[in-house]
Tab-separated table of C-alpha atoms in Angstrom:
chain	number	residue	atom	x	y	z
A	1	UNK	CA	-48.379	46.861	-24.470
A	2	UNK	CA	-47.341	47.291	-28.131
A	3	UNK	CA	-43.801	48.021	-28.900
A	4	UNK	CA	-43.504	51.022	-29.893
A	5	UNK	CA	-44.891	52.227	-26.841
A	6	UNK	CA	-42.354	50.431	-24.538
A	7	UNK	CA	-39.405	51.582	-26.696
A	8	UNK	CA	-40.647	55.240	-26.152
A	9	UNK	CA	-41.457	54.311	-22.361
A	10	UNK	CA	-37.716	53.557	-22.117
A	11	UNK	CA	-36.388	56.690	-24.093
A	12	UNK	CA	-38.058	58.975	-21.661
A	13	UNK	CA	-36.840	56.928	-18.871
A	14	UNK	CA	-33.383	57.290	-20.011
A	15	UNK	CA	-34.294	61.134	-20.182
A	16	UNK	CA	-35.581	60.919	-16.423
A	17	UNK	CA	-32.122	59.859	-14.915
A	18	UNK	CA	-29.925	61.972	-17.224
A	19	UNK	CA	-27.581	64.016	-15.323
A	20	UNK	CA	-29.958	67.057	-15.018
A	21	UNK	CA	-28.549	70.515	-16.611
A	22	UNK	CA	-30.381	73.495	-16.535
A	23	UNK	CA	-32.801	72.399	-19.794
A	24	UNK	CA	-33.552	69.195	-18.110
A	25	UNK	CA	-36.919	70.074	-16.226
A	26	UNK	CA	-38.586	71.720	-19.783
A	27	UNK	CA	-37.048	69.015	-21.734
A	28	UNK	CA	-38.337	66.364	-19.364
A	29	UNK	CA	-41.874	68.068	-19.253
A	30	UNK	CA	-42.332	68.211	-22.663
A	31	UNK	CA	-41.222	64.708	-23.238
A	32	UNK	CA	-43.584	63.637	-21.220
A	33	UNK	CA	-46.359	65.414	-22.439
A	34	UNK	CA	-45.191	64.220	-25.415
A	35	UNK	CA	-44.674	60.329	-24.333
A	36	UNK	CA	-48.617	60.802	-22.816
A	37	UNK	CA	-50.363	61.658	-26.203
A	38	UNK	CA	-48.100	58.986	-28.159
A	39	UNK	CA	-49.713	56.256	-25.516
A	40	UNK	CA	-53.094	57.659	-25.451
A	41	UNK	CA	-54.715	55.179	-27.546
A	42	UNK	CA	-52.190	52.017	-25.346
A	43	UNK	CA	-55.175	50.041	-23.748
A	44	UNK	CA	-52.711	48.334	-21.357
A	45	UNK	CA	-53.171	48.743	-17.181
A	46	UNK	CA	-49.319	48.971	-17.413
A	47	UNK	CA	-48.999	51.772	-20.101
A	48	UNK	CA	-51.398	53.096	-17.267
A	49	UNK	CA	-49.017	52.544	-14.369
A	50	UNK	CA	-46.333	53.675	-16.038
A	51	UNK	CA	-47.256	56.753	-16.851
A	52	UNK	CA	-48.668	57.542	-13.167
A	53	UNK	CA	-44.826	56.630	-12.223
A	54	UNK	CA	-43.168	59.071	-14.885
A	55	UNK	CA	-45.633	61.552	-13.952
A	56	UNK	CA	-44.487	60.729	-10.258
A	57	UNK	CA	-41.121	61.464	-10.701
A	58	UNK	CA	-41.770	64.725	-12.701
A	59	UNK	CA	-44.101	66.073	-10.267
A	60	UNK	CA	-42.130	65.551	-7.181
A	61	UNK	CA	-39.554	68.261	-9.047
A	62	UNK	CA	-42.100	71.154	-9.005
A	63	UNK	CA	-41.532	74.313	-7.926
A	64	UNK	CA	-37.822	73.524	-7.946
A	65	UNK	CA	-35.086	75.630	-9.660
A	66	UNK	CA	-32.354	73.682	-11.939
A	67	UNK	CA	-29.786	74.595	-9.157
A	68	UNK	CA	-31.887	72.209	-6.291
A	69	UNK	CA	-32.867	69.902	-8.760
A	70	UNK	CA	-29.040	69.239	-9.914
A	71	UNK	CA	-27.847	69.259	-6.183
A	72	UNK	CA	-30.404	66.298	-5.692
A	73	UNK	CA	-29.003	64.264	-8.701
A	74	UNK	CA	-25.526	65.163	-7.521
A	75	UNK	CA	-26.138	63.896	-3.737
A	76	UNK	CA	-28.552	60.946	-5.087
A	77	UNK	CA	-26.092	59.302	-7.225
A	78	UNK	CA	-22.532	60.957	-7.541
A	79	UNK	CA	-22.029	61.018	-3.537
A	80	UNK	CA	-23.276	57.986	-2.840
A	81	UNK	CA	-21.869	54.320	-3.746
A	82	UNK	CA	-24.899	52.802	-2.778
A	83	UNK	CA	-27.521	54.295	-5.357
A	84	UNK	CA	-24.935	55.327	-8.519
A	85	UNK	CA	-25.986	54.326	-11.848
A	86	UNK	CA	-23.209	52.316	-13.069
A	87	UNK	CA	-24.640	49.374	-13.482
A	88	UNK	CA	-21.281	46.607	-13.375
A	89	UNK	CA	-20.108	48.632	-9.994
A	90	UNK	CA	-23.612	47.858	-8.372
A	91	UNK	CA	-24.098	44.560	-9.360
A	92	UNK	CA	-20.032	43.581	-8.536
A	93	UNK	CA	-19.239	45.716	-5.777
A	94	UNK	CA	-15.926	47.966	-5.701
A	95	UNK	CA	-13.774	44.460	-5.081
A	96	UNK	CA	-14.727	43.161	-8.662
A	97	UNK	CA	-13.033	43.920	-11.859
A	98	UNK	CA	-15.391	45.449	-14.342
A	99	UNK	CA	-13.575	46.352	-17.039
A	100	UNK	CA	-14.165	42.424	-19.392
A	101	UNK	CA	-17.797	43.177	-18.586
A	102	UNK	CA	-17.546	46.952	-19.671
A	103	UNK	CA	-15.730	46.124	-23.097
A	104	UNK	CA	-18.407	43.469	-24.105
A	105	UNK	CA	-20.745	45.773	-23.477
A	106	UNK	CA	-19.625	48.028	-25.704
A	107	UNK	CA	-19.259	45.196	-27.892
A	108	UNK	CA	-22.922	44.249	-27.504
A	109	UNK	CA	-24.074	48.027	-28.546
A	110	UNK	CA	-21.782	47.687	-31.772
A	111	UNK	CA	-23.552	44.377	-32.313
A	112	UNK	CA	-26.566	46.784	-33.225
A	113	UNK	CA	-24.552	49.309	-35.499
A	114	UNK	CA	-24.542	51.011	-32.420
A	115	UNK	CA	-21.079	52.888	-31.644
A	116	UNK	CA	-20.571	55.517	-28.501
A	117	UNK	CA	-20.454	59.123	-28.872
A	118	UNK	CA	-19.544	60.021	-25.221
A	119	UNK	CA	-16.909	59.407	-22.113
A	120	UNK	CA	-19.438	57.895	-20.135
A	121	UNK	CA	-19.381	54.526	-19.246
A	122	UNK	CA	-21.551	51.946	-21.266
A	123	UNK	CA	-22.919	50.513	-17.826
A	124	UNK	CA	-24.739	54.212	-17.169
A	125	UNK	CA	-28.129	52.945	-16.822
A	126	UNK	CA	-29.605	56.266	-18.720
A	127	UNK	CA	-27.127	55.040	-21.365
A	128	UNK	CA	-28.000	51.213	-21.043
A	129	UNK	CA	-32.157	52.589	-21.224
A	130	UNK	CA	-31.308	53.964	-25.171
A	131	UNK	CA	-29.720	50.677	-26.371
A	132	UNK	CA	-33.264	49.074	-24.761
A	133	UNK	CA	-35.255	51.362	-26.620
A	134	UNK	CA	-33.825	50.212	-30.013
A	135	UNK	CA	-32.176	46.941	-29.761
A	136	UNK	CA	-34.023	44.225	-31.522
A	137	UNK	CA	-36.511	41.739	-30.865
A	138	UNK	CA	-35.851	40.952	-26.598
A	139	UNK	CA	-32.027	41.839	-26.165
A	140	UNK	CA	-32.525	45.147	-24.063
A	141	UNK	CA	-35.206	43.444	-21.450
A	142	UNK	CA	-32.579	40.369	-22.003
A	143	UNK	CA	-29.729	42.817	-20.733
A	144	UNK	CA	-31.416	44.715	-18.490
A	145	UNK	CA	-32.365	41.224	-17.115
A	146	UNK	CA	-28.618	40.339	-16.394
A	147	UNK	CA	-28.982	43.569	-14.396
A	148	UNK	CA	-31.741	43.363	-12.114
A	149	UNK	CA	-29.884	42.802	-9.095
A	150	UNK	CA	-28.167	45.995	-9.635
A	151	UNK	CA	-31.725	47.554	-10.312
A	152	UNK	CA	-33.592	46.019	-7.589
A	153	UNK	CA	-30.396	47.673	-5.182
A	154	UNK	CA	-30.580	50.990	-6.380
A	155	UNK	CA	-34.690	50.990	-6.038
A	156	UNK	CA	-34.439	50.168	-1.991
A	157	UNK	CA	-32.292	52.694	-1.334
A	158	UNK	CA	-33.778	55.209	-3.293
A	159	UNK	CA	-37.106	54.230	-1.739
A	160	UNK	CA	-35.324	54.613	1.387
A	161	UNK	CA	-34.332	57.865	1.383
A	162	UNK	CA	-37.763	59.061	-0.594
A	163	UNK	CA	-36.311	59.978	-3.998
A	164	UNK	CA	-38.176	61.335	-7.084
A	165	UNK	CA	-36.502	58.575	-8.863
A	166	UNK	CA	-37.490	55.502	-7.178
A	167	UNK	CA	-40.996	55.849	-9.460
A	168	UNK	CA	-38.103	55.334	-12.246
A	169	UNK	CA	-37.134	52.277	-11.035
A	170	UNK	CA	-40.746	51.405	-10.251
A	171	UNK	CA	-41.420	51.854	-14.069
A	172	UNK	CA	-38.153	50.018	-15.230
A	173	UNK	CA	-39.240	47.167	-12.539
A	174	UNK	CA	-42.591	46.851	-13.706
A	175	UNK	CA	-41.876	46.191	-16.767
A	176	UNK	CA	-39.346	43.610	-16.565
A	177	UNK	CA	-41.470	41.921	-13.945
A	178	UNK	CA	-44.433	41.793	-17.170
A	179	UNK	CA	-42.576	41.061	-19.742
A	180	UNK	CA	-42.185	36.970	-19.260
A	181	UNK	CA	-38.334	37.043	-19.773
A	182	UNK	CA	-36.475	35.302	-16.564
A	183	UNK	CA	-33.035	34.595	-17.814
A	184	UNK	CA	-30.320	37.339	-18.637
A	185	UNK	CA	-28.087	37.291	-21.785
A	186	UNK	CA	-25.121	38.517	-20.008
A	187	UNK	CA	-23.078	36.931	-17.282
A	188	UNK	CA	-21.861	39.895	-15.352
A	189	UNK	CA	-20.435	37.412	-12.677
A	190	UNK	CA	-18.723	35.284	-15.285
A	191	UNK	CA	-16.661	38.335	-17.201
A	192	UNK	CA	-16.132	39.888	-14.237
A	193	UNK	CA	-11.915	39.177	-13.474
A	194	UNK	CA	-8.856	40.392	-15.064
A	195	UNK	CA	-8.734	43.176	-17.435
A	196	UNK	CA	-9.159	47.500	-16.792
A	197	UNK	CA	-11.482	49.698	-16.894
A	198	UNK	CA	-11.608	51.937	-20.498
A	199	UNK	CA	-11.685	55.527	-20.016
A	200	UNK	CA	-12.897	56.325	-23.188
A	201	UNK	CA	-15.312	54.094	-25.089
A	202	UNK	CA	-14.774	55.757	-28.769
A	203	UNK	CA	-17.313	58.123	-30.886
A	204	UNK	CA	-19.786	58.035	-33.439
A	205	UNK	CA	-23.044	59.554	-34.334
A	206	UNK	CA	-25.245	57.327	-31.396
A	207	UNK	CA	-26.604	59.258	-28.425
A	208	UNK	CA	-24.675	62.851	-29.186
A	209	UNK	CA	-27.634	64.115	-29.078
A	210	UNK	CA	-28.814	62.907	-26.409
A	211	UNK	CA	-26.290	65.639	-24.357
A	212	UNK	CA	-24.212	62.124	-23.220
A	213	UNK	CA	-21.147	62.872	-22.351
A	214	UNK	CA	-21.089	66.454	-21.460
A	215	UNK	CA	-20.120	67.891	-18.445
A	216	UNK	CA	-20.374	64.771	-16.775
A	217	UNK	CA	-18.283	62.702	-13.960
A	218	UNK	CA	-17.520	59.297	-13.980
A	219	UNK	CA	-17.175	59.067	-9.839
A	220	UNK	CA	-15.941	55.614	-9.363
């Protein structure tokens, strides 16, 4: 699969599990449509699979109104500890410190010129998906890596309770599983420990228009 088809594979993957407002469905469609004609020439079974997931995810909202389909977000990851997004609090549990590992985060995505334009934190997988799309060479799969315990959590329970966005997780999945890279670049365990959590992780031009950080809820 040629790169520039996985770096727009994660954009609209970061779209998918955006807090959805009432835009998100047309914006989401159209992406998608979108993300389909950019891949059409992608000979690769997994540009393939991924875009029967995506498609998945999409169709399983049909027919619903923005109201039902942001109720489902809400109760799919705001009410429940067990499938949230932050990536740190599901990979350390609520008895771990996860503030060292948020701040080198951050640090990471200003490694790449890369500074944050929103109050969200910079373990929000949707958030995490945009730094994969354009960090160089293998750091996001390399991150994302560190993270698949986390990932591989949230994907049985959202398979358990039969959620459009397991086929996310699917895609995100599949693609780490293909893409040869075994070891992590960051030690979640090892900068987990003393240290608190920032509220605010600064602004710049990255992501604001992506809709980050707008009317959103940090739950935990």
């Amino acid at each position: 699969m040629n790169e520039m088809t996985l770096r727009s594979s994660w954009m609209l993957f970061s779209q998918l599990l955006q807090y959805p407002d009432a835009e998100w469905q047309d914006e989401s469609d159209d992406m998608y449509v979108n993300w389909c004609q950019w891949i059409e020439g992608e000979q690769a079974e997994e540009a393939k699979d991924l875009q029967t997931l995506a498609g998945d995810c999409l169709a399983a909202f049909a027919g619903m109104d923005a109201e039902t389909i942001t109720a489902n977000y809400v109760k799919t990851f705001d009410f429940s500890k067990k499938s949230n997004l932050y990536l740190t609090y599901s990979q350390l549990g609520e008895d771990r410190e996860r503030g060292p590992a948020l701040l080198r985060l951050k640090q990471l995505y200003e490694e790449e010129d890369m500074v944050l334009y929103t109050d969200e934190l910079p373990d929000y997988l949707p958030l995490v998906l945009e730094y994969v799309a354009v960090a160089k060479e293998n750091r996001g799969i390399e991150l994302l890596v560190s993270f698949r315990k986390a990932l591989e959590h949230t994907r049985v329970v959202l398979h358990q309770t039969d959620s459009p966005y397991r086929h996310v997780l699917d895609a995100i999945l599949l693609i780490l599983d293909r893409s040869g890279v075994a070891e992590g670049s960051f030690d979640v365990s090892e900068l987990a420990g003393s240290g608190s959590t920032p509220q605010t992780m600064g602004c710049g031009p990255m992501w604001a228009a992506a809709g980050y950080g707008q009317e959103r809820r940090n739950p935990l």
